[in-house]
PDB file of C-alpha atoms and ligand atoms in Angstrom:
ATOM      1  CA  MET A 165      40.080 -63.355 -24.464  1.00  0.00           C
ATOM      2  CA  GLU A 166      42.610 -60.934 -22.956  1.00  0.00           C
ATOM      3  CA  ARG A 167      45.344 -63.514 -22.429  1.00  0.00           C
ATOM      4  CA  PRO A 168      45.184 -64.826 -26.044  1.00  0.00           C
ATOM      5  CA  ILE A 169      45.227 -61.242 -27.385  1.00  0.00           C
ATOM      6  CA  ALA A 170      48.347 -60.447 -25.373  1.00  0.00           C
ATOM      7  CA  SER A 171      49.937 -63.784 -26.113  1.00  0.00           C
ATOM      8  CA  SER A 172      49.289 -63.591 -29.872  1.00  0.00           C
ATOM      9  CA  VAL A 173      50.706 -60.057 -30.105  1.00  0.00           C
ATOM     10  CA  LEU A 174      53.756 -60.953 -28.029  1.00  0.00           C
ATOM     11  CA  ARG A 175      54.440 -64.124 -29.998  1.00  0.00           C
ATOM     12  CA  LYS A 176      53.923 -62.577 -33.454  1.00  0.00           C
ATOM     13  CA  GLY A 177      55.725 -59.334 -32.585  1.00  0.00           C
ATOM     14  CA  TYR A 178      58.705 -61.208 -31.194  1.00  0.00           C
ATOM     15  CA  GLU A 179      58.761 -63.509 -34.244  1.00  0.00           C
ATOM     16  CA  VAL A 180      58.902 -60.525 -36.643  1.00  0.00           C
ATOM     17  CA  LEU A 181      61.562 -58.619 -34.699  1.00  0.00           C
ATOM     18  CA  ASN A 182      63.650 -61.733 -34.149  1.00  0.00           C
ATOM     19  CA  ASP A 183      63.483 -62.578 -37.855  1.00  0.00           C
ATOM     20  CA  ARG A 184      64.683 -59.036 -38.618  1.00  0.00           C
ATOM     21  CA  ALA A 185      67.738 -59.289 -36.371  1.00  0.00           C
ATOM     22  CA  ARG A 186      69.506 -59.948 -39.668  1.00  0.00           C
ATOM     23  CA  SER A 187      68.447 -58.658 -43.113  1.00  0.00           C
ATOM     24  CA  ASP A 188      70.114 -58.450 -46.474  1.00  0.00           C
ATOM     25  CA  VAL A 189      69.390 -54.728 -46.544  1.00  0.00           C
ATOM     26  CA  ILE A 190      68.186 -52.281 -43.916  1.00  0.00           C
ATOM     27  CA  VAL A 191      66.653 -49.087 -45.299  1.00  0.00           C
ATOM     28  CA  VAL A 192      66.409 -46.327 -42.719  1.00  0.00           C
ATOM     29  CA  GLY A 193      63.507 -43.980 -43.431  1.00  0.00           C
ATOM     30  CA  ALA A 194      60.120 -44.682 -45.032  1.00  0.00           C
ATOM     31  CA  GLY A 195      59.997 -41.552 -47.193  1.00  0.00           C
ATOM     32  CA  PRO A 196      59.680 -41.705 -50.995  1.00  0.00           C
ATOM     33  CA  ALA A 197      63.362 -42.607 -51.524  1.00  0.00           C
ATOM     34  CA  GLY A 198      63.432 -45.322 -48.849  1.00  0.00           C
ATOM     35  CA  LEU A 199      60.124 -46.875 -49.911  1.00  0.00           C
ATOM     36  CA  THR A 200      61.151 -46.943 -53.573  1.00  0.00           C
ATOM     37  CA  CYS A 201      64.478 -48.514 -52.663  1.00  0.00           C
ATOM     38  CA  ALA A 202      62.733 -51.134 -50.503  1.00  0.00           C
ATOM     39  CA  TYR A 203      60.226 -51.911 -53.248  1.00  0.00           C
ATOM     40  CA  GLU A 204      62.924 -52.407 -55.879  1.00  0.00           C
ATOM     41  CA  LEU A 205      64.964 -54.642 -53.580  1.00  0.00           C
ATOM     42  CA  ALA A 206      62.054 -56.712 -52.292  1.00  0.00           C
ATOM     43  CA  ARG A 207      60.686 -57.386 -55.766  1.00  0.00           C
ATOM     44  CA  ASN A 208      64.106 -58.889 -56.519  1.00  0.00           C
ATOM     45  CA  ASP A 209      63.773 -61.297 -53.581  1.00  0.00           C
ATOM     46  CA  VAL A 210      66.039 -59.386 -51.237  1.00  0.00           C
ATOM     47  CA  LYS A 211      65.248 -59.584 -47.520  1.00  0.00           C
ATOM     48  CA  VAL A 212      64.699 -55.900 -46.800  1.00  0.00           C
ATOM     49  CA  THR A 213      63.677 -54.195 -43.583  1.00  0.00           C
ATOM     50  CA  VAL A 214      62.615 -50.551 -43.453  1.00  0.00           C
ATOM     51  CA  ILE A 215      63.044 -48.779 -40.122  1.00  0.00           C
ATOM     52  CA  GLU A 216      60.938 -45.679 -39.553  1.00  0.00           C
ATOM     53  CA  ARG A 217      60.916 -43.643 -36.375  1.00  0.00           C
ATOM     54  CA  GLN A 218      57.437 -42.187 -36.905  1.00  0.00           C
ATOM     55  CA  LEU A 219      54.191 -44.160 -36.705  1.00  0.00           C
ATOM     56  CA  TYR A 220      53.376 -43.303 -40.325  1.00  0.00           C
ATOM     57  CA  VAL A 221      54.981 -43.925 -43.698  1.00  0.00           C
ATOM     58  CA  GLY A 222      55.713 -41.481 -46.513  1.00  0.00           C
ATOM     59  CA  GLY A 223      58.145 -39.158 -44.732  1.00  0.00           C
ATOM     60  CA  GLY A 224      58.068 -35.558 -45.936  1.00  0.00           C
ATOM     61  CA  MET A 225      56.059 -36.485 -49.023  1.00  0.00           C
ATOM     62  CA  THR A 226      52.896 -36.995 -46.966  1.00  0.00           C
ATOM     63  CA  GLY A 227      52.704 -33.276 -46.157  1.00  0.00           C
ATOM     64  CA  GLY A 228      52.812 -32.274 -49.860  1.00  0.00           C
ATOM     65  CA  GLY A 229      53.902 -28.668 -50.354  1.00  0.00           C
ATOM     66  CA  MET A 230      53.305 -26.693 -47.153  1.00  0.00           C
ATOM     67  CA  PHE A 231      50.571 -29.149 -46.055  1.00  0.00           C
ATOM     68  CA  LEU A 232      48.641 -28.687 -49.294  1.00  0.00           C
ATOM     69  CA  PRO A 233      47.430 -32.065 -50.555  1.00  0.00           C
ATOM     70  CA  ALA A 234      49.551 -31.978 -53.711  1.00  0.00           C
ATOM     71  CA  GLY A 235      53.013 -32.923 -54.869  1.00  0.00           C
ATOM     72  CA  VAL A 236      54.464 -32.926 -58.382  1.00  0.00           C
ATOM     73  CA  VAL A 237      56.752 -34.948 -60.629  1.00  0.00           C
ATOM     74  CA  MET A 238      58.159 -34.180 -64.051  1.00  0.00           C
ATOM     75  CA  GLU A 239      56.400 -36.180 -66.771  1.00  0.00           C
ATOM     76  CA  GLU A 240      59.547 -38.204 -67.437  1.00  0.00           C
ATOM     77  CA  ASP A 241      59.649 -39.333 -63.799  1.00  0.00           C
ATOM     78  CA  ALA A 242      56.041 -40.525 -63.620  1.00  0.00           C
ATOM     79  CA  GLU A 243      56.636 -44.175 -64.576  1.00  0.00           C
ATOM     80  CA  LEU A 244      56.740 -45.701 -61.091  1.00  0.00           C
ATOM     81  CA  LEU A 245      53.738 -43.753 -59.797  1.00  0.00           C
ATOM     82  CA  GLU A 246      51.807 -44.735 -62.928  1.00  0.00           C
ATOM     83  CA  GLU A 247      52.793 -48.368 -62.454  1.00  0.00           C
ATOM     84  CA  LEU A 248      51.439 -48.211 -58.885  1.00  0.00           C
ATOM     85  CA  GLY A 249      48.142 -46.687 -60.000  1.00  0.00           C
ATOM     86  CA  VAL A 250      48.664 -43.218 -58.493  1.00  0.00           C
ATOM     87  CA  GLU A 251      46.325 -40.716 -60.131  1.00  0.00           C
ATOM     88  CA  LEU A 252      48.358 -38.090 -62.011  1.00  0.00           C
ATOM     89  CA  GLU A 253      46.909 -34.855 -63.300  1.00  0.00           C
ATOM     90  CA  PRO A 254      48.579 -32.587 -65.874  1.00  0.00           C
ATOM     91  CA  ALA A 255      49.775 -29.393 -64.189  1.00  0.00           C
ATOM     92  CA  GLU A 256      52.066 -26.586 -65.367  1.00  0.00           C
ATOM     93  CA  GLU A 257      55.078 -26.813 -67.710  1.00  0.00           C
ATOM     94  CA  GLY A 258      55.388 -30.570 -68.052  1.00  0.00           C
ATOM     95  CA  LEU A 259      54.630 -31.291 -64.390  1.00  0.00           C
ATOM     96  CA  LEU A 260      52.100 -33.822 -63.159  1.00  0.00           C
ATOM     97  CA  ALA A 261      50.329 -33.301 -59.838  1.00  0.00           C
ATOM     98  CA  PHE A 262      49.285 -36.075 -57.448  1.00  0.00           C
ATOM     99  CA  ASN A 263      47.873 -36.590 -53.980  1.00  0.00           C
ATOM    100  CA  PRO A 264      50.868 -37.201 -51.700  1.00  0.00           C
ATOM    101  CA  VAL A 265      49.005 -39.390 -49.206  1.00  0.00           C
ATOM    102  CA  GLU A 266      47.843 -41.629 -52.040  1.00  0.00           C
ATOM    103  CA  ALA A 267      51.380 -41.831 -53.430  1.00  0.00           C
ATOM    104  CA  ALA A 268      52.922 -42.576 -50.024  1.00  0.00           C
ATOM    105  CA  ILE A 269      50.395 -45.305 -49.247  1.00  0.00           C
ATOM    106  CA  LYS A 270      50.749 -46.907 -52.664  1.00  0.00           C
ATOM    107  CA  LEU A 271      54.545 -46.894 -52.471  1.00  0.00           C
ATOM    108  CA  ALA A 272      54.425 -48.475 -49.010  1.00  0.00           C
ATOM    109  CA  HIS A 273      51.824 -50.987 -50.174  1.00  0.00           C
ATOM    110  CA  ALA A 274      53.978 -51.957 -53.153  1.00  0.00           C
ATOM    111  CA  ALA A 275      57.029 -52.433 -50.940  1.00  0.00           C
ATOM    112  CA  VAL A 276      55.110 -54.591 -48.453  1.00  0.00           C
ATOM    113  CA  GLU A 277      53.408 -56.622 -51.196  1.00  0.00           C
ATOM    114  CA  ALA A 278      56.840 -57.287 -52.695  1.00  0.00           C
ATOM    115  CA  GLY A 279      57.972 -58.654 -49.321  1.00  0.00           C
ATOM    116  CA  ALA A 280      59.601 -55.752 -47.466  1.00  0.00           C
ATOM    117  CA  VAL A 281      58.907 -55.451 -43.750  1.00  0.00           C
ATOM    118  CA  ILE A 282      58.358 -51.903 -42.446  1.00  0.00           C
ATOM    119  CA  LEU A 283      58.947 -51.389 -38.726  1.00  0.00           C
ATOM    120  CA  VAL A 284      57.619 -48.105 -37.332  1.00  0.00           C
ATOM    121  CA  GLY A 285      58.285 -46.349 -34.028  1.00  0.00           C
ATOM    122  CA  LEU A 286      61.947 -47.418 -34.114  1.00  0.00           C
ATOM    123  CA  GLU A 287      64.779 -44.942 -34.374  1.00  0.00           C
ATOM    124  CA  VAL A 288      68.261 -45.696 -35.626  1.00  0.00           C
ATOM    125  CA  GLU A 289      70.712 -44.182 -33.166  1.00  0.00           C
ATOM    126  CA  ASP A 290      73.970 -45.744 -34.320  1.00  0.00           C
ATOM    127  CA  VAL A 291      75.557 -48.133 -36.808  1.00  0.00           C
ATOM    128  CA  ILE A 292      77.346 -51.438 -36.368  1.00  0.00           C
ATOM    129  CA  GLU A 293      80.825 -51.085 -37.806  1.00  0.00           C
ATOM    130  CA  ARG A 294      83.554 -53.677 -38.203  1.00  0.00           C
ATOM    131  CA  GLN A 295      86.943 -52.759 -39.676  1.00  0.00           C
ATOM    132  CA  GLY A 296      85.514 -49.640 -41.271  1.00  0.00           C
ATOM    133  CA  ARG A 297      82.541 -51.420 -42.857  1.00  0.00           C
ATOM    134  CA  VAL A 298      78.946 -50.654 -41.842  1.00  0.00           C
ATOM    135  CA  GLU A 299      77.236 -53.961 -41.027  1.00  0.00           C
ATOM    136  CA  GLY A 300      73.851 -52.817 -39.780  1.00  0.00           C
ATOM    137  CA  VAL A 301      72.255 -50.395 -37.355  1.00  0.00           C
ATOM    138  CA  VAL A 302      71.513 -49.895 -33.679  1.00  0.00           C
ATOM    139  CA  VAL A 303      67.864 -49.163 -32.882  1.00  0.00           C
ATOM    140  CA  ASN A 304      65.794 -47.990 -29.982  1.00  0.00           C
ATOM    141  CA  TRP A 305      62.122 -47.174 -29.437  1.00  0.00           C
ATOM    142  CA  THR A 306      61.376 -43.623 -30.578  1.00  0.00           C
ATOM    143  CA  ALA A 307      59.165 -43.257 -27.505  1.00  0.00           C
ATOM    144  CA  ALA A 308      62.013 -44.136 -25.136  1.00  0.00           C
ATOM    145  CA  LYS A 309      64.328 -41.677 -26.840  1.00  0.00           C
ATOM    146  CA  ARG A 310      61.762 -38.883 -26.768  1.00  0.00           C
ATOM    147  CA  ALA A 311      61.098 -39.543 -23.083  1.00  0.00           C
ATOM    148  CA  GLY A 312      64.823 -39.162 -22.495  1.00  0.00           C
ATOM    149  CA  MET A 313      65.005 -42.623 -20.899  1.00  0.00           C
ATOM    150  CA  HIS A 314      68.311 -44.396 -20.774  1.00  0.00           C
ATOM    151  CA  VAL A 315      67.429 -47.767 -22.311  1.00  0.00           C
ATOM    152  CA  ASP A 316      70.165 -49.711 -24.037  1.00  0.00           C
ATOM    153  CA  PRO A 317      69.434 -50.277 -27.730  1.00  0.00           C
ATOM    154  CA  LEU A 318      69.520 -53.451 -29.840  1.00  0.00           C
ATOM    155  CA  PRO A 319      71.587 -54.129 -32.975  1.00  0.00           C
ATOM    156  CA  MET A 320      70.122 -55.240 -36.306  1.00  0.00           C
ATOM    157  CA  GLU A 321      72.599 -56.664 -38.813  1.00  0.00           C
ATOM    158  CA  ALA A 322      72.550 -56.193 -42.570  1.00  0.00           C
ATOM    159  CA  LYS A 323      74.825 -56.797 -45.527  1.00  0.00           C
ATOM    160  CA  PHE A 324      74.006 -53.267 -46.699  1.00  0.00           C
ATOM    161  CA  THR A 325      72.408 -50.263 -45.024  1.00  0.00           C
ATOM    162  CA  VAL A 326      70.715 -47.385 -46.835  1.00  0.00           C
ATOM    163  CA  ASP A 327      70.473 -43.961 -45.250  1.00  0.00           C
ATOM    164  CA  ALA A 328      67.160 -42.609 -46.594  1.00  0.00           C
ATOM    165  CA  THR A 329      66.547 -40.351 -43.599  1.00  0.00           C
ATOM    166  CA  GLY A 330      65.918 -37.192 -45.629  1.00  0.00           C
ATOM    167  CA  HIS A 331      67.338 -33.785 -44.736  1.00  0.00           C
ATOM    168  CA  GLU A 332      68.999 -35.064 -41.549  1.00  0.00           C
ATOM    169  CA  ALA A 333      71.176 -37.776 -43.146  1.00  0.00           C
ATOM    170  CA  SER A 334      71.252 -39.128 -39.618  1.00  0.00           C
ATOM    171  CA  VAL A 335      72.765 -42.538 -40.378  1.00  0.00           C
ATOM    172  CA  CYS A 336      75.625 -40.943 -42.295  1.00  0.00           C
ATOM    173  CA  ARG A 337      76.276 -38.700 -39.301  1.00  0.00           C
ATOM    174  CA  CYS A 338      76.345 -41.740 -36.971  1.00  0.00           C
ATOM    175  CA  ALA A 339      78.774 -43.463 -39.339  1.00  0.00           C
ATOM    176  CA  GLY A 340      81.138 -40.486 -39.323  1.00  0.00           C
ATOM    177  CA  VAL A 341      80.406 -39.497 -42.932  1.00  0.00           C
ATOM    178  CA  GLU A 342      80.733 -35.757 -43.451  1.00  0.00           C
ATOM    179  CA  VAL A 343      77.321 -34.142 -44.052  1.00  0.00           C
ATOM    180  CA  LYS A 344      77.635 -30.728 -45.663  1.00  0.00           C
ATOM    181  CA  GLY A 345      73.932 -29.886 -45.284  1.00  0.00           C
ATOM    182  CA  GLU A 346      71.657 -28.712 -48.040  1.00  0.00           C
ATOM    183  CA  GLY A 347      72.275 -25.823 -50.328  1.00  0.00           C
ATOM    184  CA  PRO A 348      69.590 -23.319 -51.325  1.00  0.00           C
ATOM    185  CA  MET A 349      66.777 -24.104 -53.738  1.00  0.00           C
ATOM    186  CA  TRP A 350      67.414 -24.673 -57.443  1.00  0.00           C
ATOM    187  CA  ALA A 351      64.786 -27.204 -58.415  1.00  0.00           C
ATOM    188  CA  GLU A 352      66.127 -28.452 -61.771  1.00  0.00           C
ATOM    189  CA  ARG A 353      69.706 -28.908 -60.524  1.00  0.00           C
ATOM    190  CA  GLY A 354      68.524 -30.357 -57.220  1.00  0.00           C
ATOM    191  CA  GLU A 355      66.425 -32.955 -59.046  1.00  0.00           C
ATOM    192  CA  GLU A 356      69.394 -33.921 -61.229  1.00  0.00           C
ATOM    193  CA  LEU A 357      71.977 -34.000 -58.466  1.00  0.00           C
ATOM    194  CA  VAL A 358      70.056 -36.099 -55.972  1.00  0.00           C
ATOM    195  CA  GLU A 359      70.362 -39.095 -58.279  1.00  0.00           C
ATOM    196  CA  LYS A 360      74.007 -38.345 -59.084  1.00  0.00           C
ATOM    197  CA  HIS A 361      74.899 -38.168 -55.376  1.00  0.00           C
ATOM    198  CA  THR A 362      73.179 -41.459 -54.578  1.00  0.00           C
ATOM    199  CA  ARG A 363      76.046 -43.855 -53.860  1.00  0.00           C
ATOM    200  CA  GLU A 364      77.970 -45.904 -51.332  1.00  0.00           C
ATOM    201  CA  VAL A 365      79.422 -43.320 -48.951  1.00  0.00           C
ATOM    202  CA  LYS A 366      81.280 -45.766 -46.743  1.00  0.00           C
ATOM    203  CA  PRO A 367      81.752 -49.524 -47.221  1.00  0.00           C
ATOM    204  CA  GLY A 368      78.332 -51.113 -46.588  1.00  0.00           C
ATOM    205  CA  LEU A 369      76.472 -47.782 -46.344  1.00  0.00           C
ATOM    206  CA  PHE A 370      74.533 -46.201 -49.220  1.00  0.00           C
ATOM    207  CA  VAL A 371      72.810 -42.850 -49.134  1.00  0.00           C
ATOM    208  CA  ALA A 372      69.613 -42.054 -51.064  1.00  0.00           C
ATOM    209  CA  GLY A 373      67.070 -39.259 -51.440  1.00  0.00           C
ATOM    210  CA  MET A 374      67.367 -35.938 -49.669  1.00  0.00           C
ATOM    211  CA  ALA A 375      70.084 -37.435 -47.454  1.00  0.00           C
ATOM    212  CA  ALA A 376      72.265 -37.817 -50.571  1.00  0.00           C
ATOM    213  CA  SER A 377      71.767 -34.109 -51.319  1.00  0.00           C
ATOM    214  CA  ALA A 378      72.535 -33.186 -47.714  1.00  0.00           C
ATOM    215  CA  VAL A 379      75.781 -35.184 -47.688  1.00  0.00           C
ATOM    216  CA  ARG A 380      77.051 -33.281 -50.711  1.00  0.00           C
ATOM    217  CA  GLY A 381      75.574 -29.869 -49.937  1.00  0.00           C
ATOM    218  CA  ALA A 382      73.456 -30.022 -53.115  1.00  0.00           C
ATOM    219  CA  TYR A 383      70.463 -27.872 -53.978  1.00  0.00           C
ATOM    220  CA  ARG A 384      66.992 -28.485 -52.602  1.00  0.00           C
ATOM    221  CA  MET A 385      64.015 -28.702 -54.914  1.00  0.00           C
ATOM    222  CA  GLY A 386      60.772 -28.191 -52.988  1.00  0.00           C
ATOM    223  CA  PRO A 387      57.783 -30.561 -53.220  1.00  0.00           C
ATOM    224  CA  ILE A 388      58.813 -32.329 -56.421  1.00  0.00           C
ATOM    225  CA  PHE A 389      59.522 -36.008 -55.908  1.00  0.00           C
ATOM    226  CA  GLY A 390      60.844 -37.585 -59.116  1.00  0.00           C
ATOM    227  CA  GLY A 391      64.451 -37.270 -57.966  1.00  0.00           C
ATOM    228  CA  MET A 392      63.620 -39.120 -54.737  1.00  0.00           C
ATOM    229  CA  LEU A 393      62.081 -42.005 -56.674  1.00  0.00           C
ATOM    230  CA  ARG A 394      65.020 -42.187 -59.092  1.00  0.00           C
ATOM    231  CA  SER A 395      67.463 -42.030 -56.223  1.00  0.00           C
ATOM    232  CA  GLY A 396      65.771 -44.869 -54.310  1.00  0.00           C
ATOM    233  CA  ARG A 397      65.776 -46.974 -57.447  1.00  0.00           C
ATOM    234  CA  LYS A 398      69.452 -46.242 -58.157  1.00  0.00           C
ATOM    235  CA  ALA A 399      70.523 -47.264 -54.639  1.00  0.00           C
ATOM    236  CA  ALA A 400      68.553 -50.508 -54.992  1.00  0.00           C
ATOM    237  CA  ARG A 401      70.096 -51.312 -58.352  1.00  0.00           C
ATOM    238  CA  GLU A 402      73.640 -50.710 -57.141  1.00  0.00           C
ATOM    239  CA  ILE A 403      73.032 -52.903 -54.094  1.00  0.00           C
ATOM    240  CA  LEU A 404      71.494 -55.648 -56.254  1.00  0.00           C
ATOM    241  CA  GLU A 405      74.708 -55.771 -58.264  1.00  0.00           C
ATOM    242  CA  ARG A 406      76.680 -56.275 -55.061  1.00  0.00           C
ATOM    243  CA  LEU A 407      74.557 -58.886 -53.297  1.00  0.00           C
TER     244      LEU A 407
HETATM  245  C1  LIG B 615      64.486 -43.960 -38.279  1.00  0.00           C
HETATM  246  C2  LIG B 615      64.372 -41.934 -39.402  1.00  0.00           C
HETATM  247  C3  LIG B 615      65.560 -41.496 -38.780  1.00  0.00           C
HETATM  248  C4  LIG B 615      66.208 -42.391 -37.851  1.00  0.00           C
HETATM  249  C5  LIG B 615      64.871 -39.905 -40.062  1.00  0.00           C
HETATM  250  O1  LIG B 615      62.319 -36.861 -45.330  1.00  0.00           O
HETATM  251  P1  LIG B 615      61.932 -38.021 -46.153  1.00  0.00           P
HETATM  252  O2  LIG B 615      60.666 -37.920 -46.934  1.00  0.00           O
HETATM  253  O3  LIG B 615      63.179 -38.371 -47.110  1.00  0.00           O
HETATM  254  P2  LIG B 615      63.282 -38.684 -48.688  1.00  0.00           P
HETATM  255  O4  LIG B 615      64.690 -38.463 -49.027  1.00  0.00           O
HETATM  256  O5  LIG B 615      62.673 -39.986 -48.990  1.00  0.00           O
HETATM  257  O6  LIG B 615      62.377 -37.575 -49.393  1.00  0.00           O
HETATM  258  C6  LIG B 615      62.647 -36.230 -49.206  1.00  0.00           C
HETATM  259  C7  LIG B 615      61.382 -35.415 -49.424  1.00  0.00           C
HETATM  260  O7  LIG B 615      60.341 -35.831 -48.582  1.00  0.00           O
HETATM  261  C8  LIG B 615      61.723 -33.974 -49.151  1.00  0.00           C
HETATM  262  O8  LIG B 615      61.838 -33.656 -47.967  1.00  0.00           O
HETATM  263  C9  LIG B 615      61.989 -33.053 -50.217  1.00  0.00           C
HETATM  264  C10 LIG B 615      61.841 -33.435 -51.642  1.00  0.00           C
HETATM  265  N1  LIG B 615      62.393 -31.841 -49.881  1.00  0.00           N
HETATM  266  C11 LIG B 615      62.802 -30.804 -50.773  1.00  0.00           C
HETATM  267  C12 LIG B 615      62.997 -29.515 -50.042  1.00  0.00           C
HETATM  268  O9  LIG B 615      63.368 -28.522 -50.732  1.00  0.00           O
HETATM  269  O10 LIG B 615      62.797 -29.407 -48.828  1.00  0.00           O
HETATM  270  O11 LIG B 615      61.812 -39.323 -45.247  1.00  0.00           O
HETATM  271  C13 LIG B 615      62.807 -39.633 -44.295  1.00  0.00           C
HETATM  272  C14 LIG B 615      62.218 -40.534 -43.238  1.00  0.00           C
HETATM  273  C15 LIG B 615      61.209 -39.789 -42.339  1.00  0.00           C
HETATM  274  O12 LIG B 615      60.008 -40.501 -42.314  1.00  0.00           O
HETATM  275  C16 LIG B 615      61.884 -39.778 -40.955  1.00  0.00           C
HETATM  276  O13 LIG B 615      60.966 -39.916 -39.908  1.00  0.00           O
HETATM  277  C17 LIG B 615      62.803 -40.987 -41.060  1.00  0.00           C
HETATM  278  O14 LIG B 615      63.259 -40.973 -42.405  1.00  0.00           O
HETATM  279  N2  LIG B 615      63.976 -40.922 -40.190  1.00  0.00           N
HETATM  280  N3  LIG B 615      63.833 -43.133 -39.149  1.00  0.00           N
HETATM  281  N4  LIG B 615      65.640 -43.607 -37.637  1.00  0.00           N
HETATM  282  N5  LIG B 615      67.342 -42.051 -37.242  1.00  0.00           N
HETATM  283  N6  LIG B 615      65.848 -40.233 -39.213  1.00  0.00           N
END
């Protein structure tokens, strides 16, 4: 049985990667903003590929607040989590608490069910750029990068790319977009501004989630996630208008 196991994995794995050599949209980062963006795009029949360098999905949301198994959203931001069947419990001052692992898994499940493909263990190390327009990304195995091996990467083309890499805003940095870095914490303003700063930062490249805050030097907000969900949705909607 060993040969058919190897052969099936090689054939199927190659088929998936080869199919993803070109997507409508590449979302970099499977945190709450990236997964929401991918879900919104995929449910509108967009060919969307999520690239995540870790072997897990959920990004920083999975760790809740300081590893405690809880995150919060404001009541007015609960719609998507409710729609996905995430259990929400009334907490303090109009906040709802939830289990972050449950939320991350349900967001990823929704994105995959809608048709998005999530590739893990792949790190974006550069962008493809033609005449000032971002036309996809350059990826390598996270393991090869961490081992410090010099292995040439492969390109993956897309009509639009979304930087949802969180605090690092690493795709923006690769694309030469100025990243101011985050400001201090001011939760209410941070939650507002993350959506406002979600936009196309360079032709073909959108920024969403904490990366959008980092680009503009906006406030951080701690383990509250409504702004990330709204930001992911906003990026998806703006891209849908352009496709
Ligand atoms: C492939 C990459 C690369 C790369 C990074 O950090 P995230 O959860 O990002 P968001 O914006 O969806 O959510 C932010 C939220 O989790 C958070 O940190 C908050 C609210 N902080 C507030 C505060 O005050 O601190 O997810 C980003 C994902 C991660 O899974 C990374 O592994 C991944 O992107 N990633 N994947 N190639 N170059 N860089």
